[in-house]
Amino acid sequence: MNPIQTLFISVRALLRNKMRSFLTTLGVVIGVGAVIAMVAIGEGAKASVSAQFAAMGTDLLIVMSGSSTASGARGGAGSAPTLTWEDVKALRTQVRSVRYVAPNLRSNGQVVSEEQNWMAPITGTTPEYFSIRTWPATKGTLFTQSDVDTGTKVVVLGQTVANNLFGADTNPVGQLVRINNIPFEVVAVAASKGQSAQGQDYDDVVFVPSSTFQAKIQGGLQKFVAGSLFIGADPALGTAAAQREITELLRERHQIRPGAPDDFTIRNLSEMANAQQEGTETMTTLLASIAAVSLLVGGIGIMNIMLVSVTERTREIGVRMAVGAKPRHILAQFLVESLTLSLLGGLLGVVLGTISAQQLASRFGWTMLIRVDVTVVAVGFSAFVGVVFGLYPAYKASRLDPIQALRFE
Amino acid sequence: MSDAPIVVEDLTKVYRMGDVEVKALRGVSLTIEAGSFTAIMGASGSGKSTLMNILGCLDRPTSGRYLLDGRDVSRLDVNDLAEMRNRSLGFVFQNFSLLPRTSALENVELPLIYGGAPAKQRHEKAMHALGRVGLGGRADHKPNQLSGGQQQRVAIARALVNSPRILLADEPTGALDSRTSIEIMALIQELGVSGITVILVTHEPDIAAYASRLVVVKDGLIQSDIRQVPEKAELPPADAEGGAS
C-alpha cells in the first residue's frame, strides 16, 4: 500500500465526519493563527523601531557639552559650552574608533525665498554629517569640505522646507534664499527621512556649512562648539568602544580629575536602539509563547477526537484487518488522519493569522511583518503536534485484536 | 493430501481468563480437500468459533500444526498472518461487516488496496466480482442503500475479489430472512462448483444441509465428520418470481 492510498483512505474518513473534523482542526487553526499574528505584529514593531533608529543614523553617538550652573540652578546638558573646536580636531585625528565627527550647530531662523518664507531650524555642520546619518541629496549636490573651509554661503534644504518655499514641483537648486537677510544659494535638497518616533519631522531643517554658520548666523564665542557633536563610530569597533575612547580623550583634554563628573554627555543611540529591540523581542516571545500554548491545547483536542474515533471505528478496523491490513497500515491510516487535521489546521491558521494581523495593524495603525521562517516553523510545529498527539491513538488502533474488533458493537 | 488447501493436525487452543484456563480446542485434526464445501456445526461454546478464527488466520493455536496452502501458518507473526488473510482467504461474516458510508465498489476494492494492486486493476477486479454476485449495477450504492441480502452479496464479492482458494463464511445467513438465506446459499454453492473451497460455520441444520460434508464440534473436539449429499439451494417454485429483495 503506497502513501497516496493511505492519504486517500484517511481523507475519506475525515470527510465522512466533516463537522467533527472541522471542529477538531479549529484548535490548531486558532493556535497557529495566534502565533502568526502575534509574531507578525511583534516583528512589525521591531522593524519600525529599527527603521526609526536607522533614520537617526547608524553607529551614531551624540556628544553634548556640559551643564551650566547659575546660582545653583543647573542649565541641563548643552547649556554650558565645554566642547571646543580643538576637541573636534582631536576626536577626528586621535580616536581610532571614530570614523566621522560632525558639529551640529543649531539655531532657528526665518528662511525666505522669492515667494514664500518658512521658520526652520538652521543646522551648521560639515559634509560628514550626511555620511553619519546616511542622508543623500535627491536634487543637486551636497556641500563639500571646501565649502566649509572657505565659508561659502550655500544651503541644503530639507524636503519639508523645500516644499514650503518652492512647492513640491519646482527644483530649487540654484535659487537664492535669505536666512537672517543674508543670501544663500540652494545647492541641494536632502532626501526625505520621514518622522522620528516622537513625530518630529526630520525633513523640516536646512543645512549650511559650519564655518558659514559661525560667521553669519551664530556670532558670539568662536572657541566653543555652540551645539552638539554627531559622531559616526567605526562599525567594526562598535559604539561602546567609541564611547569609552571619546570619554577618555575628552576627560584628559578637559583635565578632569579621576572621580570628578564629566563636563559633557554622550548619548549612544545604538544602545538605546538595542534596548528598545530587546523590549519588543521579549514582548513578541511572550505573546508567541502564549499562542504556542493554545497550539498545544489544539493538539490535545486532536488526540481526544482521534481516541474517540478509534473506539467508534473499532469494527472498521476489524474489517480492515480481516481483509489483510497489517498493523502498520492501520497505524499509518490514523496517523495520517491526525497529521492531515493538524497540517490543514496549520495552513488555515497561517491564513487566519495573516488576515487578523493585517486587520489589527490597519485598525490600530501598527506595522506588521509576516516572517516566512516563522510561518514555516508554525506549520511544521502543527504537523509535529499532529504526529505526537496522533501517535497514541494510532498505536492503540493498530494493536487491536482483529477478533475482538470484529465482534465490537 | 498435499493438494489439500487446509490440513490441521492436533490443534489446541487454551485461553487464560485470570487464573482459569479455558480449553477451547483440545486436539482437532481435519483435512479439507480443494473445491469441497464443508459445514462446521456446533453449539455456542463448542469451540467452533475458535476453530474458525484459527482457520481464518485471525488467531494462532496454542499447539498443533495448521498447513494453509502447504504453508505452516501456526507460528506466523501478525504481519504474515495479515498477508495470508489477504491472499489466501475470503471472509463473509454474519453482520456483513461492510464499511459504512462507503460505496459497494470501494468496499470490494478494500482487500486489493492492502494487496497493493494498482488503481485501474483494482477497479476492474472489483467490478468483475460485483458482477459475479449480481450487483454490477449497484457499484456506487452505499451499504445503507442496499438490502441485507445485497449487503451480504457485496461482502461475498469482497471475499472473492482477490481470487482466494478458500472462502470462510461465519453464519452468513444469521441476519437474513429465510428467502434471502436460500439465495445467498445458492450463490455460495455456485462458488463451490467453480472450484473455491468453502468452509461454512453455522448452528442451523437447514443451512448446514447445503454442504457436502458436515463436521460437528463439541467441547473442543470433533464429534462427528460425515459426507452427505448436499441439498440444492432453490426457492420453492411458488416464491420464485419475487427475485432478490
XYZ file of C-alpha atoms in Angstrom:
654
model
C 0.000 0.000 0.000
C 1.524 3.307 -1.030
C 1.356 6.641 0.835
C -1.122 8.143 -1.626
C -3.590 5.354 -0.915
C -3.102 5.870 2.812
C -3.739 9.589 2.375
C -6.806 8.841 0.279
C -8.247 6.479 2.893
C -7.552 8.968 5.685
C -9.056 11.918 3.855
C -12.142 9.854 3.038
C -12.533 9.016 6.716
C -12.207 12.695 7.685
C -14.730 13.781 5.067
C -17.234 11.290 6.449
C -17.283 13.451 9.592
C -16.896 16.939 8.178
C -18.218 18.899 11.108
C -16.188 16.940 13.628
C -13.037 17.236 11.528
C -13.558 20.967 11.217
C -14.076 21.472 14.949
C -11.050 19.341 15.737
C -8.946 21.393 13.371
C -10.185 24.631 14.860
C -7.952 24.294 17.906
C -4.853 24.149 15.742
C -6.177 26.887 13.436
C -6.531 29.233 16.378
C -3.169 28.202 17.847
C -1.202 28.703 14.661
C -3.215 31.791 13.757
C -2.393 33.346 17.121
C 1.321 32.561 16.779
C 1.441 34.041 13.277
C -0.497 37.170 14.215
C 1.470 37.804 17.421
C 4.835 37.352 15.752
C 3.770 39.436 12.748
C 2.822 42.336 14.983
C 5.867 41.896 17.229
C 8.208 41.768 14.267
C 6.445 44.750 12.755
C 7.042 46.737 15.939
C 10.681 45.676 15.937
C 11.106 46.656 12.308
C 9.557 50.069 12.841
C 11.781 50.699 15.865
C 14.888 49.821 13.896
C 13.685 51.894 10.963
C 13.342 54.876 13.311
C 16.848 54.405 14.650
C 18.220 53.845 11.175
C 16.693 57.197 10.174
C 18.627 58.815 13.021
C 21.830 57.310 11.713
C 23.671 54.102 12.316
C 26.563 53.790 14.771
C 25.668 57.231 15.989
C 26.913 58.880 19.171
C 25.933 62.352 20.191
C 28.339 64.332 22.391
C 26.809 67.287 24.197
C 28.600 69.891 26.241
C 28.109 70.095 29.982
C 25.650 71.834 32.176
C 25.969 75.422 33.286
C 25.313 76.279 36.885
C 23.969 79.754 37.679
C 23.021 80.488 41.319
C 22.598 76.768 41.974
C 20.229 76.304 39.022
C 21.746 73.868 36.599
C 21.038 74.516 32.929
C 20.956 70.959 31.668
C 23.029 69.203 29.039
C 24.493 71.540 26.445
C 23.826 74.721 28.369
C 27.488 75.471 29.113
C 29.919 75.409 26.223
C 32.671 72.966 27.115
C 33.447 71.395 23.744
C 35.976 73.290 21.721
C 36.868 73.157 18.054
C 40.223 71.802 19.194
C 38.323 68.903 20.788
C 36.682 68.266 17.432
C 40.060 68.111 15.730
C 41.437 65.826 18.414
C 38.452 63.482 18.179
C 38.824 63.327 14.445
C 42.547 62.539 14.498
C 43.258 60.751 17.777
C 40.390 58.333 18.345
C 40.684 55.141 16.380
C 37.068 54.042 16.745
C 35.700 57.343 15.473
C 35.083 57.485 11.750
C 33.235 60.787 11.403
C 32.845 63.840 13.579
C 30.356 66.498 12.569
C 29.313 69.541 14.567
C 25.620 70.087 14.913
C 25.172 73.830 15.427
C 21.565 74.823 15.745
C 19.599 77.993 15.572
C 16.116 78.802 14.378
C 15.834 81.227 11.501
C 13.417 82.594 9.001
C 14.226 81.226 5.550
C 12.872 83.450 2.790
C 12.501 82.633 -0.920
C 11.146 84.940 -3.634
C 7.618 83.804 -2.981
C 7.431 82.360 0.496
C 9.077 82.192 3.873
C 9.382 79.461 6.491
C 10.747 79.261 10.005
C 13.090 76.312 10.234
C 15.945 75.078 12.374
C 19.237 76.087 10.760
C 21.935 73.450 11.204
C 25.589 74.338 10.745
C 27.615 71.276 10.009
C 30.172 69.547 7.781
C 29.664 67.026 4.946
C 30.499 64.236 7.383
C 27.099 64.822 8.962
C 25.416 63.448 5.857
C 27.651 60.367 5.949
C 26.851 59.711 9.613
C 23.166 59.956 9.008
C 23.390 58.244 5.579
C 21.458 61.122 4.152
C 21.843 61.659 0.395
C 20.606 64.503 -1.766
C 17.678 63.959 -4.122
C 18.402 67.087 -6.136
C 21.721 68.905 -6.605
C 24.950 68.116 -4.744
C 25.592 68.385 -1.004
C 28.144 70.978 0.051
C 31.744 69.803 0.441
C 34.653 70.252 2.830
C 35.971 73.076 0.649
C 32.692 74.946 1.206
C 33.307 74.529 4.933
C 36.933 75.629 4.609
C 36.075 78.784 2.677
C 32.766 79.542 4.365
C 30.660 79.784 1.213
C 27.073 80.862 1.554
C 25.362 77.695 0.333
C 22.421 75.846 1.817
C 20.981 72.314 1.639
C 17.220 72.301 2.158
C 15.277 69.567 3.907
C 12.363 68.231 1.877
C 9.727 69.936 4.024
C 11.418 73.317 3.786
C 11.916 72.947 0.025
C 8.243 72.117 -0.420
C 7.142 75.066 1.674
C 9.383 77.573 -0.017
C 9.220 76.451 -3.626
C 6.366 73.944 -3.861
C 6.753 70.257 -4.429
C 7.094 70.530 -8.213
C 9.842 73.126 -8.532
C 13.540 72.299 -8.404
C 15.028 74.843 -6.003
C 18.658 74.032 -6.811
C 20.410 77.216 -7.972
C 17.783 79.532 -6.427
C 18.597 82.022 -3.716
C 17.089 82.046 -0.256
C 17.714 84.523 2.531
C 18.486 83.480 6.062
C 18.672 86.386 8.512
C 18.672 88.572 5.395
C 21.860 87.002 4.088
C 21.523 85.395 0.633
C 22.401 81.699 0.358
C 22.483 79.650 -2.817
C 20.485 76.380 -2.669
C 22.887 73.633 -3.744
C 20.835 70.584 -2.886
C 17.624 69.157 -1.471
C 18.174 66.343 1.016
C 16.236 63.110 0.598
C 13.149 62.695 2.764
C 13.834 60.979 6.119
C 10.316 60.951 7.490
C 9.479 61.329 11.149
C 11.071 60.327 14.401
C 9.286 58.042 16.836
C 8.015 61.134 18.619
C 6.623 62.588 15.404
C 9.368 65.151 14.882
C 9.814 65.929 11.177
C 13.411 65.162 10.190
C 12.932 66.998 6.899
C 11.999 70.335 8.429
C 15.576 71.569 8.521
C 18.189 73.451 6.457
C 21.934 72.827 6.471
C 24.710 75.334 5.975
C 28.489 74.815 6.296
C 29.561 75.099 9.931
C 32.041 77.889 9.162
C 29.354 79.935 7.424
C 27.023 79.265 10.380
C 29.619 80.521 12.828
C 30.362 83.632 10.779
C 26.915 84.654 9.543
C 24.290 83.172 11.816
C 25.696 82.416 15.240
C 28.060 85.179 16.324
C 29.464 85.200 19.882
C 32.113 82.870 21.233
C 34.019 81.156 18.485
C 36.260 78.935 20.573
C 33.466 76.623 21.695
C 31.149 74.490 19.675
C 27.704 76.041 20.105
C 25.818 72.793 19.862
C 26.495 69.103 19.920
C 28.773 66.751 18.025
C 27.479 63.922 15.891
C 29.957 61.079 15.868
C 29.928 58.161 13.499
C 31.673 55.234 15.162
C 33.620 52.682 13.169
C 31.097 49.849 12.845
C 33.862 47.255 13.158
C 34.856 48.555 16.607
C 31.373 49.403 17.806
C 29.745 52.323 19.548
C 30.605 51.113 23.042
C 34.347 51.272 22.307
C 33.946 54.665 20.675
C 32.028 55.947 23.680
C 34.792 54.780 26.032
C 37.599 56.253 23.963
C 35.827 59.582 23.467
C 35.214 59.813 27.209
C 38.871 59.151 27.937
C 40.093 61.702 25.425
C 37.694 64.448 26.469
C 38.381 63.947 30.191
C 42.073 64.188 29.503
C 41.695 67.274 27.314
C 39.360 68.947 29.805
C 41.703 67.985 32.670
C 39.058 66.344 34.765
C 40.401 64.622 37.836
C 39.570 60.952 38.371
C 36.285 60.678 40.252
C 35.033 64.078 39.150
C 31.967 64.098 36.884
C 32.258 64.535 33.107
C 31.622 68.018 31.755
C 29.945 66.532 28.692
C 27.317 63.912 27.925
C 27.491 61.104 25.381
C 24.325 59.587 24.048
C 24.703 56.214 22.467
C 21.787 55.752 20.095
C 22.748 52.214 19.086
C 22.456 51.077 22.667
C 19.108 52.763 23.003
C 18.049 51.025 19.813
C 19.244 47.684 21.126
C 17.408 48.168 24.401
C 14.241 49.021 22.525
C 14.731 46.000 20.271
C 15.168 43.730 23.243
C 11.999 45.094 24.780
C 9.924 44.337 21.727
C 11.659 40.990 21.342
C 10.692 39.978 24.878
C 7.124 41.050 24.209
C 6.999 39.059 20.975
C 8.406 35.969 22.654
C 5.912 36.268 25.462
C 2.938 36.609 23.128
C 4.168 33.837 20.873
C 4.615 31.500 23.871
C 1.068 32.108 24.986
C -0.082 31.419 21.438
C 2.034 28.261 21.329
C 0.230 27.002 24.428
C -3.056 27.255 22.555
C -1.452 25.252 19.753
C -0.636 22.583 22.310
C -4.209 22.629 23.531
C -5.283 22.173 19.924
C -3.052 19.124 19.731
C -4.676 17.620 22.807
C -8.047 18.238 21.142
C -6.861 16.226 18.167
C -5.743 13.369 20.402
C -9.069 13.377 22.173
C -11.061 13.142 18.961
C -8.722 10.541 17.484
C -9.216 8.362 20.561
C -12.987 8.683 20.239
C -12.685 7.922 16.567
C -10.620 4.776 17.134
C -13.192 3.445 19.591
C -16.055 4.348 17.324
C -14.449 2.690 14.331
C -13.276 -0.478 16.070
C -15.464 -2.544 13.743
C -13.999 -0.810 10.703
C -10.502 -1.571 11.975
C -11.517 -5.210 12.471
C -12.839 -5.442 8.915
C -9.701 -3.859 7.502
C -7.548 -6.299 9.437
C -9.684 -9.277 8.353
C -9.165 -8.429 4.684
C -5.426 -8.098 5.098
C -4.491 -4.758 6.698
C -1.282 -5.073 8.699
C -0.870 -3.190 11.996
C 1.346 -0.656 10.275
C -1.368 0.054 7.690
C -3.801 0.878 10.486
C -1.142 2.909 12.304
C -0.404 4.864 9.146
C -4.071 5.478 8.431
C -4.806 7.040 11.804
C -1.516 8.877 11.945
C -2.146 10.406 8.543
C -5.629 11.365 9.688
C -4.329 13.343 12.649
C -1.471 14.723 10.566
C -3.892 15.878 7.892
C -6.082 17.540 10.512
C -3.206 19.360 12.148
C -1.445 20.332 8.924
C -4.665 21.624 7.440
C -5.242 23.475 10.703
C -1.745 24.920 10.434
C -2.292 26.182 6.899
C -5.694 27.640 7.737
C -4.063 29.163 10.817
C -1.490 30.930 8.654
C -4.296 32.426 6.572
C -6.280 33.397 9.672
C -3.199 34.772 11.429
C -2.157 36.841 8.419
C -5.621 38.266 7.967
C -6.047 39.117 11.646
C -2.575 40.668 11.833
C -3.461 42.803 8.826
C -6.779 43.790 10.375
C -5.188 44.662 13.716
C -2.357 46.535 12.036
C -4.629 48.627 9.852
C -7.063 49.255 12.689
C -4.506 50.430 15.227
C -2.005 51.821 12.751
C 0.684 49.271 13.641
C 3.170 47.854 11.259
C 3.215 44.102 10.780
C 5.754 41.837 9.230
C 4.985 38.261 8.182
C 8.180 36.283 8.518
C 8.455 33.324 6.193
C 10.625 31.339 8.604
C 8.132 31.801 11.453
C 5.304 30.707 9.157
C 7.192 27.597 8.102
C 8.073 26.787 11.713
C 4.472 27.285 12.861
C 3.100 24.975 10.167
C 5.888 22.491 10.821
C 5.151 22.594 14.538
C 1.464 21.979 13.930
C 2.391 18.917 11.855
C 4.639 17.820 14.696
C 1.763 18.262 17.153
C -0.414 16.153 14.850
C 2.113 13.325 14.796
C 2.838 13.435 18.520
C -0.792 13.536 19.610
C -1.887 11.173 16.847
C 0.685 8.554 17.710
C -1.005 7.126 20.795
C -4.490 6.731 19.271
C -2.998 5.312 16.062
C -0.845 2.877 18.027
C -3.874 1.830 20.032
C -5.809 1.207 16.822
C -3.012 -0.831 15.283
C -2.762 -3.100 18.334
C -6.405 -4.100 18.319
C -7.103 -7.812 18.167
C -8.992 -8.413 14.901
C -11.311 -10.953 16.537
C -12.300 -8.559 19.331
C -12.552 -5.689 16.864
C -14.889 -7.623 14.570
C -17.181 -8.525 17.464
C -17.236 -4.963 18.824
C -20.709 -3.426 18.832
C -3.207 -34.947 0.615
C -0.528 -32.435 -0.246
C -3.027 -30.761 -2.573
C -5.481 -30.142 0.264
C -5.654 -26.396 0.954
C -6.257 -26.922 4.669
C -4.570 -29.518 6.851
C -5.000 -29.260 10.614
C -3.152 -31.597 12.972
C -3.859 -31.939 16.678
C -4.789 -28.305 17.140
C -5.312 -26.977 20.678
C -6.183 -23.565 21.956
C -6.101 -22.558 25.585
C -7.356 -19.195 26.788
C -6.389 -17.775 30.094
C -9.085 -15.836 31.894
C -7.475 -14.638 35.068
C -6.461 -17.796 36.907
C -8.815 -20.060 34.955
C -7.626 -21.920 31.884
C -10.271 -22.463 29.243
C -9.520 -25.203 26.729
C -11.402 -24.094 23.639
C -9.837 -26.701 21.372
C -8.449 -29.970 22.685
C -6.806 -31.631 19.717
C -8.579 -31.157 16.418
C -7.320 -32.807 13.225
C -9.009 -32.070 9.933
C -8.149 -32.176 6.228
C -10.252 -30.210 3.809
C -9.971 -31.010 0.114
C -9.805 -28.446 -2.650
C -13.179 -27.381 -4.008
C -15.137 -29.024 -1.189
C -17.988 -27.413 0.718
C -17.690 -28.150 4.427
C -20.067 -27.042 7.162
C -18.813 -26.807 10.710
C -21.607 -27.030 13.234
C -21.659 -26.788 16.975
C -23.436 -25.163 19.868
C -22.126 -21.915 21.285
C -19.063 -22.590 23.425
C -18.284 -25.755 21.470
C -15.099 -24.274 20.082
C -16.309 -23.802 16.514
C -15.673 -20.059 16.556
C -12.172 -20.623 17.887
C -11.533 -23.152 15.131
C -12.905 -20.688 12.575
C -10.658 -17.893 13.872
C -7.588 -20.096 13.632
C -8.531 -21.360 10.171
C -9.077 -17.708 9.189
C -5.596 -16.705 10.384
C -7.158 -14.297 12.861
C -5.747 -16.235 15.793
C -2.880 -18.644 16.474
C -3.227 -22.095 18.023
C -1.593 -22.912 21.355
C -0.181 -26.105 19.874
C -0.555 -28.267 16.793
C 0.013 -27.615 13.131
C -2.041 -25.749 10.594
C -0.985 -26.007 6.960
C -2.705 -23.466 4.742
C -1.887 -23.886 1.077
C 1.027 -26.063 2.193
C 2.435 -23.427 4.497
C 2.588 -23.813 8.271
C 0.821 -20.704 9.486
C 0.529 -21.714 13.152
C 3.678 -19.805 14.090
C 3.473 -16.823 11.751
C 3.634 -13.279 13.131
C 0.824 -10.736 12.826
C 2.127 -9.260 9.576
C 2.443 -12.616 7.828
C -0.987 -13.632 9.097
C -2.404 -10.417 7.622
C -0.808 -11.314 4.318
C -2.285 -14.820 4.415
C -5.738 -13.380 5.107
C -5.292 -11.019 2.224
C -4.062 -13.554 -0.359
C -5.460 -16.964 0.513
C -8.714 -16.300 2.348
C -12.009 -14.572 1.836
C -14.281 -13.809 4.777
C -18.022 -13.493 4.949
C -19.476 -12.501 8.316
C -22.902 -12.694 9.858
C -23.195 -8.927 10.202
C -21.859 -8.237 6.656
C -19.061 -6.063 8.086
C -19.062 -3.518 5.302
C -17.545 -0.082 5.847
C -20.404 2.374 6.396
C -20.864 5.361 4.085
C -18.557 3.727 1.581
C -19.744 2.558 -1.836
C -20.108 -1.151 -2.666
C -17.272 -0.806 -5.168
C -14.873 0.695 -2.605
C -15.822 -1.952 -0.074
C -14.987 -4.656 -2.594
C -11.719 -2.936 -3.511
C -10.536 -2.993 0.119
C -8.525 -6.268 0.039
C -6.890 -5.157 -3.226
C -5.745 -1.904 -1.612
C -3.922 -3.815 1.111
C -2.674 -6.266 -1.516
C -1.071 -3.359 -3.352
C -2.899 -3.607 -6.675
C -2.798 -0.543 -8.959
C -5.995 1.538 -9.110
C -7.076 0.523 -12.590
C -6.690 -3.192 -11.937
C -8.452 -2.768 -8.606
C -11.414 -1.166 -10.251
C -11.685 -3.858 -12.933
C -11.390 -6.742 -10.499
C -13.903 -5.193 -8.099
C -16.415 -4.576 -10.869
C -15.963 -8.163 -12.036
C -16.527 -9.504 -8.526
C -19.660 -7.385 -8.121
C -20.904 -8.686 -11.482
C -20.331 -12.229 -10.262
C -22.685 -11.732 -7.299
C -25.256 -9.975 -9.496
C -24.682 -6.422 -8.217
C -22.823 -4.941 -11.216
C -25.439 -2.193 -11.442
C -25.143 -1.091 -7.820
C -21.439 -0.416 -7.535
C -21.917 3.121 -6.264
C -24.589 2.277 -3.694
C -23.666 2.707 -0.053
C -24.477 -0.135 2.397
C -27.478 1.742 3.829
C -28.962 1.920 0.323
C -28.804 -1.872 -0.037
C -30.967 -4.646 1.410
C -29.496 -7.214 3.811
C -29.178 -9.777 1.038
C -27.473 -7.278 -1.230
C -25.088 -6.261 1.523
C -24.122 -9.882 2.053
C -23.552 -10.207 -1.712
C -21.207 -7.207 -1.553
C -19.392 -8.941 1.315
C -19.100 -12.101 -0.787
C -17.788 -10.070 -3.730
C -15.200 -8.562 -1.366
C -14.226 -12.054 -0.191
C -13.796 -13.222 -3.788
C -12.074 -10.198 -5.288
C -8.517 -11.341 -4.582
C -9.276 -14.823 -6.056
C -8.589 -16.727 -2.809
C -8.677 -20.528 -2.750
C -10.747 -20.566 0.415
C -13.947 -18.814 1.418
C -14.749 -18.729 5.122
C -18.358 -17.932 5.893
C -19.211 -17.341 9.538
C -23.011 -17.616 9.952
C -23.520 -15.850 6.610
C -27.314 -16.172 6.831
C -27.656 -15.387 10.520
C -29.008 -11.887 9.895
C -31.157 -12.735 6.877
C -34.723 -13.955 6.400
C -35.182 -17.479 5.094
C -35.853 -16.487 1.486
C -32.744 -14.368 1.271
C -30.790 -17.044 3.131
C -31.596 -19.521 0.373
C -30.460 -17.019 -2.277
C -27.162 -16.472 -0.505
C -26.633 -20.197 -0.020
C -27.336 -20.740 -3.729
C -24.614 -18.234 -4.516
C -22.182 -19.946 -2.125
C -22.961 -23.346 -3.672
C -22.250 -21.890 -7.092
C -18.841 -20.764 -5.900
C -18.148 -24.287 -4.630
C -18.918 -25.589 -8.100
C -16.445 -23.121 -9.620
C -13.627 -24.618 -7.545
C -13.400 -22.476 -4.426
C -13.061 -24.356 -1.158
C -15.886 -23.216 1.096
C -15.990 -23.559 4.869
C -19.236 -22.573 6.487
C -19.763 -22.156 10.205
C -23.354 -22.323 11.338
C -25.585 -23.575 14.099
C -28.585 -24.091 11.805
C -29.034 -27.656 10.478
C -31.056 -26.330 7.454
C -28.090 -24.259 6.363
C -25.555 -26.999 7.082
C -27.584 -29.297 4.831
C -26.364 -27.393 1.765
C -22.802 -28.568 2.373
C -21.280 -31.814 1.117
C -19.506 -32.519 4.383
C -20.660 -31.885 7.912
C -18.215 -31.554 10.787
C -19.766 -31.265 14.243
C -17.643 -29.778 17.002
C -18.399 -30.342 20.645
C -16.346 -29.459 23.761
C -13.314 -28.626 21.706
C -13.226 -31.904 19.815
C -14.636 -33.139 16.526
C -17.659 -35.187 17.452
C -18.628 -36.349 14.011
C -17.406 -35.870 10.449
C -19.746 -37.104 7.748
C -20.040 -36.791 3.987
C -23.541 -36.052 2.811
C -25.407 -35.377 -0.381
C -25.904 -31.623 -0.376
C -29.353 -30.232 -0.656
C -29.683 -27.850 -3.568
C -30.404 -24.260 -2.558
C -33.552 -23.432 -4.549
C -36.524 -21.286 -3.818
C -39.847 -23.071 -3.728
C -41.461 -22.568 -7.160
C -44.301 -20.512 -5.700
C -41.879 -17.811 -4.472
C -39.579 -17.907 -7.447
C -40.881 -14.856 -9.302
C -40.106 -12.494 -6.358
C -36.403 -12.089 -7.172
C -33.833 -10.561 -4.888
C -35.365 -8.472 -2.155
